[in-house]
Amino acid sequence: MSDPRPAALAPVVSAETLRERGLRECLGADRVVLELGFGRAELLLDLAERNPERVYLGVEVSRKRVEKAGRRAQRRELANVFMIHAPAEYVLERVLPADSVEECWVNCPDPWPKKRHWRRRLLQAPLVEALARVLCAGAILHVATDHEGYRDWIAAVMAAQDAFVNLHAPEPFVATQPDRRETAYEAEWRAEGRVIAYFDYRRAK
């Protein structure tokens, strides 16, 4: 699927470099699997390790977390995972070309529970529209949240989007744990009795 990345290229990539030079030159692939807000990078690194034939790109606004994840990727000798320190909105709107993402993960983003902070929530109509641009036809979007209010918010935002098909229809989500690594946060929240909602969508053709 992809060419090996240059040995000198570190896992942490500048958003501007990626924008100027393109995916093929920077990452060795024309399409990537994307994670927005990877946090501790548990899921991102595990997916990359399990699927060496695919190229993974993580986006995170915390520089400290990006640097830590980059070091962990190097220690695990993962040549197919990269990280960008930048807002997700910027990467979707200004960095990634159309039809360049074959799968996307948004795992338990900050719910911003207070009403005055709702405008800061990641899953908003403009971001979903930007996602629709970069996802190729048939690509899968995975979203998860442990927060009841944000769960209903996500369901409403996605129901208004014609570019995505809900894979759990007529239900908006499922509570069954998917076949992937459980993050430390998910394990902690599940132990507290929280219900984690898992949404899955396919980018319509």
Coordinates of N, CA and C in Angstrom, one line a residue:
M1 N 0.8 -1.2 0.0 CA 0.0 0.0 0.0 C 0.8 1.3 0.0
S2 N 2.0 1.2 0.7 CA 2.8 2.4 0.8 C 4.2 2.1 0.7
D3 N 5.0 3.1 0.4 CA 6.4 3.0 0.3 C 7.0 3.2 1.7
P4 N 8.2 2.7 2.0 CA 8.8 2.9 3.3 C 9.1 4.4 3.5
R5 N 8.9 5.0 4.6 CA 9.2 6.4 4.9 C 10.7 6.6 5.0
P6 N 11.2 7.7 4.6 CA 12.6 8.0 4.7 C 13.1 7.7 6.2
A7 N 14.3 7.1 6.3 CA 14.8 6.8 7.6 C 15.0 8.0 8.5
A8 N 15.3 9.2 7.9 CA 15.6 10.4 8.7 C 14.3 11.1 9.1
L9 N 13.2 10.7 8.6 CA 11.9 11.4 9.0 C 11.4 10.9 10.3
A10 N 11.3 11.8 11.3 CA 10.9 11.4 12.6 C 9.3 11.3 12.6
P11 N 8.8 10.6 13.7 CA 7.4 10.4 13.8 C 6.6 11.7 13.9
V12 N 7.2 12.7 14.5 CA 6.5 14.0 14.6 C 6.7 14.9 13.4
V13 N 5.6 15.2 12.7 CA 5.7 16.0 11.5 C 5.1 17.3 11.6
S14 N 5.7 18.4 11.1 CA 5.1 19.7 11.1 C 3.9 19.7 10.2
A15 N 2.8 20.4 10.7 CA 1.7 20.5 9.8 C 2.0 21.3 8.6
E16 N 2.8 22.3 8.7 CA 3.1 23.1 7.5 C 4.0 22.3 6.5
T17 N 4.9 21.5 7.0 CA 5.7 20.6 6.1 C 4.8 19.7 5.4
L18 N 3.9 19.1 6.1 CA 2.9 18.1 5.5 C 2.1 18.8 4.4
R19 N 1.7 20.0 4.8 CA 0.8 20.8 3.8 C 1.6 21.1 2.6
E20 N 2.9 21.5 2.7 CA 3.6 22.0 1.6 C 4.2 20.8 0.7
R21 N 4.6 19.8 1.4 CA 5.3 18.7 0.7 C 4.3 17.5 0.3
G22 N 3.2 17.4 1.0 CA 2.2 16.4 0.7 C 2.4 15.1 1.4
L23 N 1.4 14.2 1.4 CA 1.4 13.0 2.1 C 2.5 12.0 1.6
R24 N 2.5 11.9 0.3 CA 3.4 10.9 -0.3 C 4.9 11.1 0.1
E25 N 5.3 12.4 0.0 CA 6.7 12.7 0.3 C 7.0 12.6 1.8
C26 N 6.0 13.1 2.6 CA 6.3 13.1 4.0 C 6.0 11.7 4.7
L27 N 5.0 11.0 4.3 CA 4.6 9.8 5.0 C 4.7 8.6 4.2
G28 N 5.0 8.7 2.9 CA 5.2 7.5 2.1 C 3.9 6.9 1.6
A29 N 2.8 7.6 1.7 CA 1.5 7.1 1.3 C 0.6 8.2 0.8
D30 N -0.4 7.9 0.0 CA -1.4 8.9 -0.5 C -2.6 8.9 0.4
R31 N -2.8 7.9 1.2 CA -4.0 7.8 2.1 C -3.5 7.3 3.5
V32 N -4.2 7.8 4.5 CA -3.8 7.5 5.9 C -5.1 7.1 6.7
V33 N -4.8 6.5 7.8 CA -5.8 6.3 8.9 C -5.6 7.4 9.9
L34 N -6.6 8.2 10.2 CA -6.5 9.4 11.0 C -7.1 9.2 12.4
E35 N -6.4 9.7 13.4 CA -7.0 9.9 14.7 C -7.0 11.3 15.2
L36 N -8.1 11.9 15.5 CA -8.2 13.3 16.0 C -8.2 13.3 17.5
G37 N -7.2 14.0 18.1 CA -7.2 14.0 19.5 C -6.8 12.7 20.2
F38 N -5.5 12.3 19.9 CA -5.1 10.9 20.3 C -4.8 10.8 21.8
G39 N -4.6 11.9 22.5 CA -4.4 11.8 23.9 C -3.1 11.1 24.3
R40 N -3.2 10.0 25.0 CA -2.1 9.2 25.4 C -1.5 8.3 24.3
A41 N -2.2 8.3 23.1 CA -1.8 7.6 21.9 C -1.9 6.1 22.1
E42 N -2.5 5.6 23.1 CA -2.6 4.1 23.2 C -3.3 3.4 22.0
L43 N -4.4 4.0 21.6 CA -5.1 3.4 20.5 C -4.3 3.6 19.2
L44 N -3.8 4.8 19.0 CA -3.1 5.1 17.7 C -1.9 4.1 17.6
L45 N -1.1 4.0 18.6 CA 0.1 3.1 18.5 C -0.2 1.7 18.4
D46 N -1.3 1.2 19.1 CA -1.7 -0.2 19.0 C -2.2 -0.5 17.6
L47 N -3.0 0.4 17.0 CA -3.5 0.2 15.7 C -2.4 0.1 14.7
A48 N -1.4 1.0 14.8 CA -0.3 1.0 13.9 C 0.5 -0.3 14.0
E49 N 0.7 -0.7 15.2 CA 1.5 -2.0 15.4 C 0.8 -3.2 14.9
R50 N -0.5 -3.2 15.0 CA -1.3 -4.3 14.5 C -1.5 -4.4 13.0
N51 N -1.3 -3.2 12.4 CA -1.6 -3.1 10.9 C -0.4 -2.4 10.2
P52 N 0.7 -3.0 10.1 CA 1.9 -2.4 9.6 C 1.8 -2.0 8.1
E53 N 0.8 -2.5 7.4 CA 0.7 -2.2 6.0 C -0.1 -0.9 5.8
R54 N -0.6 -0.3 6.9 CA -1.3 1.0 6.8 C -0.5 2.1 7.4
V55 N -0.8 3.3 7.0 CA -0.1 4.5 7.6 C -1.0 5.3 8.4
Y56 N -0.6 5.6 9.7 CA -1.4 6.3 10.6 C -0.9 7.7 10.9
L57 N -1.9 8.6 11.1 CA -1.6 10.0 11.4 C -2.4 10.4 12.5
G58 N -1.8 10.8 13.6 CA -2.5 11.3 14.8 C -2.4 12.8 14.9
V59 N -3.5 13.5 15.3 CA -3.5 14.9 15.4 C -3.9 15.2 16.9
E60 N -3.1 16.1 17.5 CA -3.3 16.4 18.9 C -2.9 17.9 19.2
V61 N -3.7 18.6 20.0 CA -3.4 20.0 20.3 C -2.4 20.2 21.4
S62 N -2.1 19.1 22.2 CA -1.1 19.1 23.3 C 0.3 18.8 22.7
R63 N 1.1 19.8 22.7 CA 2.5 19.5 22.2 C 3.2 18.4 23.1
K64 N 3.0 18.5 24.4 CA 3.6 17.5 25.3 C 3.2 16.1 24.9
R65 N 1.9 15.9 24.7 CA 1.5 14.6 24.3 C 2.0 14.1 23.0
V66 N 2.1 15.0 22.0 CA 2.7 14.7 20.7 C 4.1 14.3 20.9
E67 N 4.9 15.0 21.7 CA 6.3 14.6 21.9 C 6.4 13.3 22.6
K68 N 5.6 13.0 23.6 CA 5.7 11.7 24.3 C 5.3 10.6 23.3
A69 N 4.2 10.8 22.5 CA 3.8 9.7 21.6 C 4.9 9.5 20.6
G70 N 5.5 10.5 20.1 CA 6.6 10.3 19.1 C 7.7 9.5 19.7
R71 N 8.1 9.7 20.9 CA 9.2 8.9 21.6 C 8.7 7.5 21.8
R72 N 7.5 7.3 22.1 CA 7.0 5.9 22.3 C 7.0 5.2 21.0
A73 N 6.6 5.9 19.9 CA 6.6 5.2 18.6 C 8.0 4.8 18.1
Q74 N 9.0 5.7 18.5 CA 10.4 5.4 18.1 C 10.9 4.2 19.0
R75 N 10.5 4.1 20.2 CA 11.0 3.0 21.1 C 10.4 1.7 20.6
R76 N 9.1 1.8 20.1 CA 8.5 0.5 19.6 C 8.8 0.3 18.1
E77 N 9.7 1.1 17.5 CA 10.2 1.0 16.2 C 9.0 0.9 15.2
L78 N 8.0 1.8 15.4 CA 6.9 1.8 14.5 C 7.2 2.8 13.3
A79 N 7.3 2.3 12.1 CA 7.7 3.2 11.0 C 6.4 3.7 10.2
N80 N 5.2 3.3 10.7 CA 4.0 3.6 9.9 C 3.1 4.5 10.7
V81 N 3.6 5.3 11.7 CA 2.7 6.2 12.5 C 3.4 7.5 12.6
F82 N 2.6 8.6 12.5 CA 3.1 10.0 12.5 C 2.2 10.8 13.4
M83 N 2.7 11.9 13.9 CA 1.9 12.8 14.7 C 2.0 14.2 14.3
I84 N 1.0 15.0 14.4 CA 1.0 16.4 14.2 C 0.5 17.2 15.4
H85 N 1.2 18.2 15.8 CA 0.8 19.1 16.8 C 0.0 20.3 16.2
A86 N -1.3 20.2 16.2 CA -2.1 21.2 15.6 C -3.6 21.0 15.9
P87 N -4.4 22.0 15.8 CA -5.9 21.8 16.0 C -6.4 20.9 14.9
A88 N -7.4 20.1 15.2 CA -8.0 19.2 14.2 C -8.6 20.0 13.1
E89 N -9.3 21.1 13.4 CA -9.9 21.9 12.4 C -8.9 22.4 11.3
Y90 N -7.8 22.8 11.8 CA -6.8 23.3 10.9 C -6.3 22.2 9.9
V91 N -6.0 21.0 10.5 CA -5.5 19.9 9.7 C -6.5 19.5 8.7
L92 N -7.8 19.4 9.0 CA -8.8 19.0 8.1 C -9.0 20.0 7.0
E93 N -9.0 21.3 7.4 CA -9.3 22.3 6.4 C -8.1 22.8 5.6
R94 N -6.9 22.7 6.1 CA -5.8 23.3 5.4 C -4.6 22.4 5.1
V95 N -4.6 21.2 5.7 CA -3.4 20.4 5.5 C -3.7 19.1 4.7
L96 N -4.8 18.4 5.0 CA -5.1 17.2 4.3 C -5.8 17.4 3.0
P97 N -5.4 16.7 1.9 CA -6.1 16.9 0.7 C -7.4 16.1 0.7
A98 N -8.3 16.4 -0.3 CA -9.5 15.6 -0.4 C -9.3 14.1 -0.7
D99 N -10.1 13.3 -0.1 CA -10.1 11.8 -0.4 C -8.8 11.2 0.1
S100 N -8.2 11.7 1.1 CA -6.9 11.2 1.6 C -7.0 10.4 2.8
V101 N -8.2 10.2 3.4 CA -8.3 9.4 4.7 C -9.2 8.2 4.4
E102 N -8.7 7.1 4.8 CA -9.5 5.8 4.6 C -10.2 5.3 5.8
E103 N -9.9 5.9 7.0 CA -10.6 5.6 8.2 C -10.2 6.7 9.2
C104 N -11.2 7.0 10.1 CA -10.9 8.1 11.1 C -11.5 7.7 12.5
W105 N -10.7 8.0 13.5 CA -11.1 7.7 14.9 C -11.2 9.0 15.7
V106 N -12.3 9.2 16.4 CA -12.4 10.3 17.3 C -12.8 9.7 18.7
N107 N -11.9 9.4 19.5 CA -12.1 8.6 20.7 C -12.3 9.4 22.0
C108 N -13.5 9.5 22.5 CA -13.8 10.2 23.7 C -13.2 11.6 23.8
P109 N -13.5 12.5 22.9 CA -13.0 13.9 23.0 C -13.6 14.6 24.2
D110 N -13.0 15.7 24.6 CA -13.5 16.5 25.8 C -15.0 16.9 25.5
P111 N -15.9 16.5 26.5 CA -17.3 16.8 26.3 C -17.7 18.2 26.5
W112 N -16.8 19.0 27.2 CA -17.1 20.4 27.5 C -18.6 20.4 28.0
P113 N -18.8 19.9 29.2 CA -20.2 19.7 29.7 C -21.0 21.0 30.0
K114 N -20.3 22.1 30.3 CA -21.1 23.3 30.6 C -21.6 24.0 29.3
K115 N -22.8 24.4 29.4 CA -23.4 25.0 28.1 C -22.6 26.1 27.5
R116 N -22.0 26.9 28.4 CA -21.3 28.1 27.8 C -20.0 27.6 27.0
H117 N -19.6 26.3 27.2 CA -18.5 25.8 26.6 C -18.8 24.9 25.4
W118 N -20.1 24.7 25.1 CA -20.4 23.8 24.0 C -19.8 24.1 22.7
R119 N -19.6 25.4 22.5 CA -19.0 25.9 21.2 C -17.6 25.3 21.0
R120 N -16.9 24.8 22.1 CA -15.6 24.2 22.0 C -15.6 22.7 21.7
R121 N -16.8 22.1 21.7 CA -16.8 20.7 21.4 C -16.3 20.4 20.0
L122 N -15.5 19.4 19.9 CA -14.9 19.0 18.6 C -15.9 18.7 17.5
L123 N -16.9 17.9 17.9 CA -17.9 17.4 16.9 C -18.9 18.5 16.7
Q124 N -18.7 19.3 15.7 CA -19.6 20.4 15.2 C -19.8 20.2 13.8
A125 N -20.9 20.8 13.2 CA -21.2 20.6 11.8 C -20.1 21.0 10.9
P126 N -19.4 22.1 11.1 CA -18.3 22.5 10.2 C -17.2 21.5 10.2
L127 N -16.8 20.9 11.4 CA -15.8 19.9 11.4 C -16.2 18.6 10.7
V128 N -17.5 18.2 10.8 CA -18.0 17.0 10.2 C -18.0 17.2 8.6
E129 N -18.3 18.4 8.2 CA -18.2 18.7 6.8 C -16.8 18.7 6.3
A130 N -15.9 19.1 7.1 CA -14.4 19.1 6.7 C -14.0 17.6 6.6
L131 N -14.5 16.8 7.6 CA -14.2 15.4 7.5 C -14.7 14.7 6.3
A132 N -15.9 15.1 5.9 CA -16.5 14.5 4.7 C -15.6 14.8 3.4
R133 N -15.0 15.9 3.4 CA -14.1 16.3 2.3 C -12.9 15.4 2.3
V134 N -12.2 15.1 3.4 CA -11.0 14.4 3.4 C -11.2 12.9 3.4
L135 N -12.3 12.4 3.8 CA -12.6 11.0 3.8 C -12.9 10.5 2.4
C136 N -12.3 9.4 2.0 CA -12.6 8.9 0.7 C -14.0 8.1 0.8
A137 N -14.6 7.9 -0.4 CA -15.9 7.1 -0.4 C -15.7 5.8 0.2
G138 N -16.6 5.5 1.1 CA -16.6 4.2 1.8 C -15.7 4.2 3.0
A139 N -15.0 5.2 3.3 CA -14.2 5.3 4.6 C -15.1 5.3 5.8
I140 N -14.6 4.7 6.9 CA -15.3 4.6 8.1 C -14.9 5.6 9.1
L141 N -15.9 6.2 9.8 CA -15.6 7.2 10.9 C -16.1 6.6 12.2
H142 N -15.2 6.5 13.2 CA -15.5 5.9 14.5 C -15.5 7.0 15.5
V143 N -16.6 7.2 16.3 CA -16.6 8.2 17.3 C -17.1 7.5 18.6
A144 N -16.5 7.9 19.7 CA -16.9 7.3 21.0 C -17.0 8.5 22.1
T145 N -17.9 8.3 23.0 CA -18.0 9.2 24.2 C -18.5 8.5 25.4
D146 N -18.1 9.0 26.5 CA -18.6 8.5 27.8 C -19.6 9.4 28.4
H147 N -19.9 10.6 27.8 CA -20.7 11.6 28.3 C -22.1 11.6 27.7
E148 N -23.1 11.5 28.5 CA -24.5 11.4 28.0 C -24.9 12.6 27.2
G149 N -24.6 13.8 27.7 CA -25.0 15.0 26.9 C -24.3 15.1 25.6
Y150 N -23.0 14.8 25.6 CA -22.2 14.8 24.3 C -22.7 13.7 23.4
R151 N -23.1 12.6 24.0 CA -23.6 11.5 23.1 C -24.8 12.0 22.3
D152 N -25.7 12.6 23.0 CA -26.9 13.1 22.3 C -26.6 14.2 21.3
W153 N -25.6 15.0 21.6 CA -25.1 16.1 20.7 C -24.5 15.5 19.5
I154 N -23.7 14.4 19.6 CA -23.1 13.8 18.5 C -24.1 13.2 17.6
A155 N -25.1 12.5 18.2 CA -26.2 11.9 17.4 C -26.9 12.9 16.6
A156 N -27.2 14.0 17.2 CA -27.9 15.1 16.4 C -27.1 15.7 15.3
V157 N -25.8 16.0 15.6 CA -24.9 16.5 14.6 C -24.8 15.6 13.4
M158 N -24.6 14.3 13.6 CA -24.4 13.4 12.6 C -25.6 13.1 11.8
A159 N -26.8 13.1 12.5 CA -28.1 12.8 11.8 C -28.4 13.9 10.8
A160 N -27.8 15.1 10.9 CA -28.1 16.1 10.0 C -27.1 16.1 8.8
Q161 N -26.2 15.2 8.7 CA -25.2 15.1 7.7 C -25.6 14.1 6.6
D162 N -25.7 14.5 5.4 CA -26.1 13.6 4.3 C -24.9 12.8 3.8
A163 N -23.7 13.2 4.2 CA -22.5 12.6 3.6 C -22.1 11.3 4.4
F164 N -22.8 11.0 5.5 CA -22.5 9.8 6.3 C -23.7 8.9 6.5
V165 N -23.4 7.6 6.4 CA -24.4 6.6 6.7 C -24.2 6.0 8.0
N166 N -25.2 6.0 8.9 CA -25.1 5.4 10.2 C -25.1 3.9 10.1
L167 N -24.0 3.2 10.6 CA -23.9 1.8 10.4 C -24.7 1.0 11.5
H168 N -25.3 1.8 12.5 CA -26.0 1.1 13.5 C -27.5 1.5 13.4
A169 N -27.9 2.1 12.3 CA -29.3 2.5 12.2 C -30.3 1.3 12.4
P170 N -31.4 1.5 13.0 CA -32.0 2.8 13.4 C -31.5 3.3 14.7
E171 N -30.7 2.6 15.4 CA -30.1 3.2 16.6 C -28.9 4.1 16.3
P172 N -28.8 5.2 17.0 CA -27.7 6.1 16.7 C -26.3 5.6 17.1
F173 N -26.2 4.7 18.1 CA -24.9 4.2 18.6 C -25.2 2.8 19.2
V174 N -24.1 2.2 19.6 CA -24.1 0.9 20.4 C -23.2 1.1 21.6
A175 N -23.5 0.3 22.7 CA -22.7 0.4 23.9 C -21.8 -0.8 24.0
T176 N -21.8 -1.7 23.0 CA -20.9 -2.8 23.0 C -19.5 -2.4 22.7
Q177 N -18.5 -2.8 23.5 CA -17.1 -2.5 23.3 C -16.6 -3.1 21.9
P178 N -16.0 -2.3 21.1 CA -15.6 -2.7 19.8 C -14.3 -3.6 19.9
D179 N -14.0 -4.3 18.8 CA -12.9 -5.2 18.8 C -11.6 -4.4 18.5
R180 N -11.2 -3.7 19.5 CA -9.9 -3.0 19.5 C -9.5 -2.8 20.9
R181 N -8.3 -2.2 21.0 CA -7.7 -2.0 22.4 C -8.6 -1.0 23.2
E182 N -8.8 -1.4 24.4 CA -9.5 -0.5 25.3 C -8.5 0.5 26.0
T183 N -8.7 1.8 25.9 CA -7.8 2.7 26.5 C -7.9 2.7 28.0
A184 N -6.9 3.3 28.7 CA -7.0 3.3 30.2 C -8.2 4.2 30.6
Y185 N -8.5 5.2 29.9 CA -9.6 6.0 30.3 C -10.9 5.2 30.1
E186 N -11.1 4.5 29.1 CA -12.3 3.7 28.9 C -12.4 2.7 30.0
A187 N -11.3 2.0 30.4 CA -11.4 1.0 31.4 C -11.8 1.7 32.7
E188 N -11.2 2.8 33.0 CA -11.6 3.6 34.2 C -13.0 4.0 34.3
W189 N -13.5 4.5 33.2 CA -14.9 5.0 33.1 C -15.9 3.8 33.2
R190 N -15.5 2.7 32.5 CA -16.4 1.5 32.6 C -16.5 1.0 34.0
A191 N -15.3 1.0 34.7 CA -15.3 0.5 36.1 C -16.2 1.4 37.0
E192 N -16.4 2.7 36.6 CA -17.2 3.6 37.3 C -18.7 3.4 37.0
G193 N -19.0 2.5 36.0 CA -20.3 2.3 35.6 C -20.9 3.2 34.5
R194 N -20.0 4.0 33.9 CA -20.4 4.8 32.8 C -20.7 4.0 31.5
V195 N -21.6 4.4 30.8 CA -21.9 3.8 29.5 C -21.2 4.5 28.4
I196 N -20.4 3.8 27.6 CA -19.6 4.4 26.5 C -20.4 4.2 25.3
A197 N -20.7 5.2 24.6 CA -21.4 5.1 23.3 C -20.4 5.1 22.1
Y198 N -20.7 4.1 21.3 CA -19.8 4.0 20.1 C -20.6 4.2 18.8
F199 N -20.2 5.2 18.1 CA -20.8 5.6 16.8 C -19.9 5.1 15.7
D200 N -20.5 4.6 14.6 CA -19.8 4.2 13.4 C -20.5 4.7 12.2
Y201 N -19.8 5.3 11.3 CA -20.4 5.9 10.0 C -19.6 5.5 8.8
R202 N -20.2 5.4 7.7 CA -19.5 5.2 6.4 C -19.7 6.4 5.6
R203 N -18.6 6.9 5.0 CA -18.7 8.0 4.1 C -19.4 7.6 2.8
A204 N -20.5 8.3 2.6 CA -21.4 7.9 1.4 C -20.6 8.2 0.1
K205 N -20.9 7.5 -1.0 CA -20.3 7.7 -2.2 C -20.8 9.0 -2.9

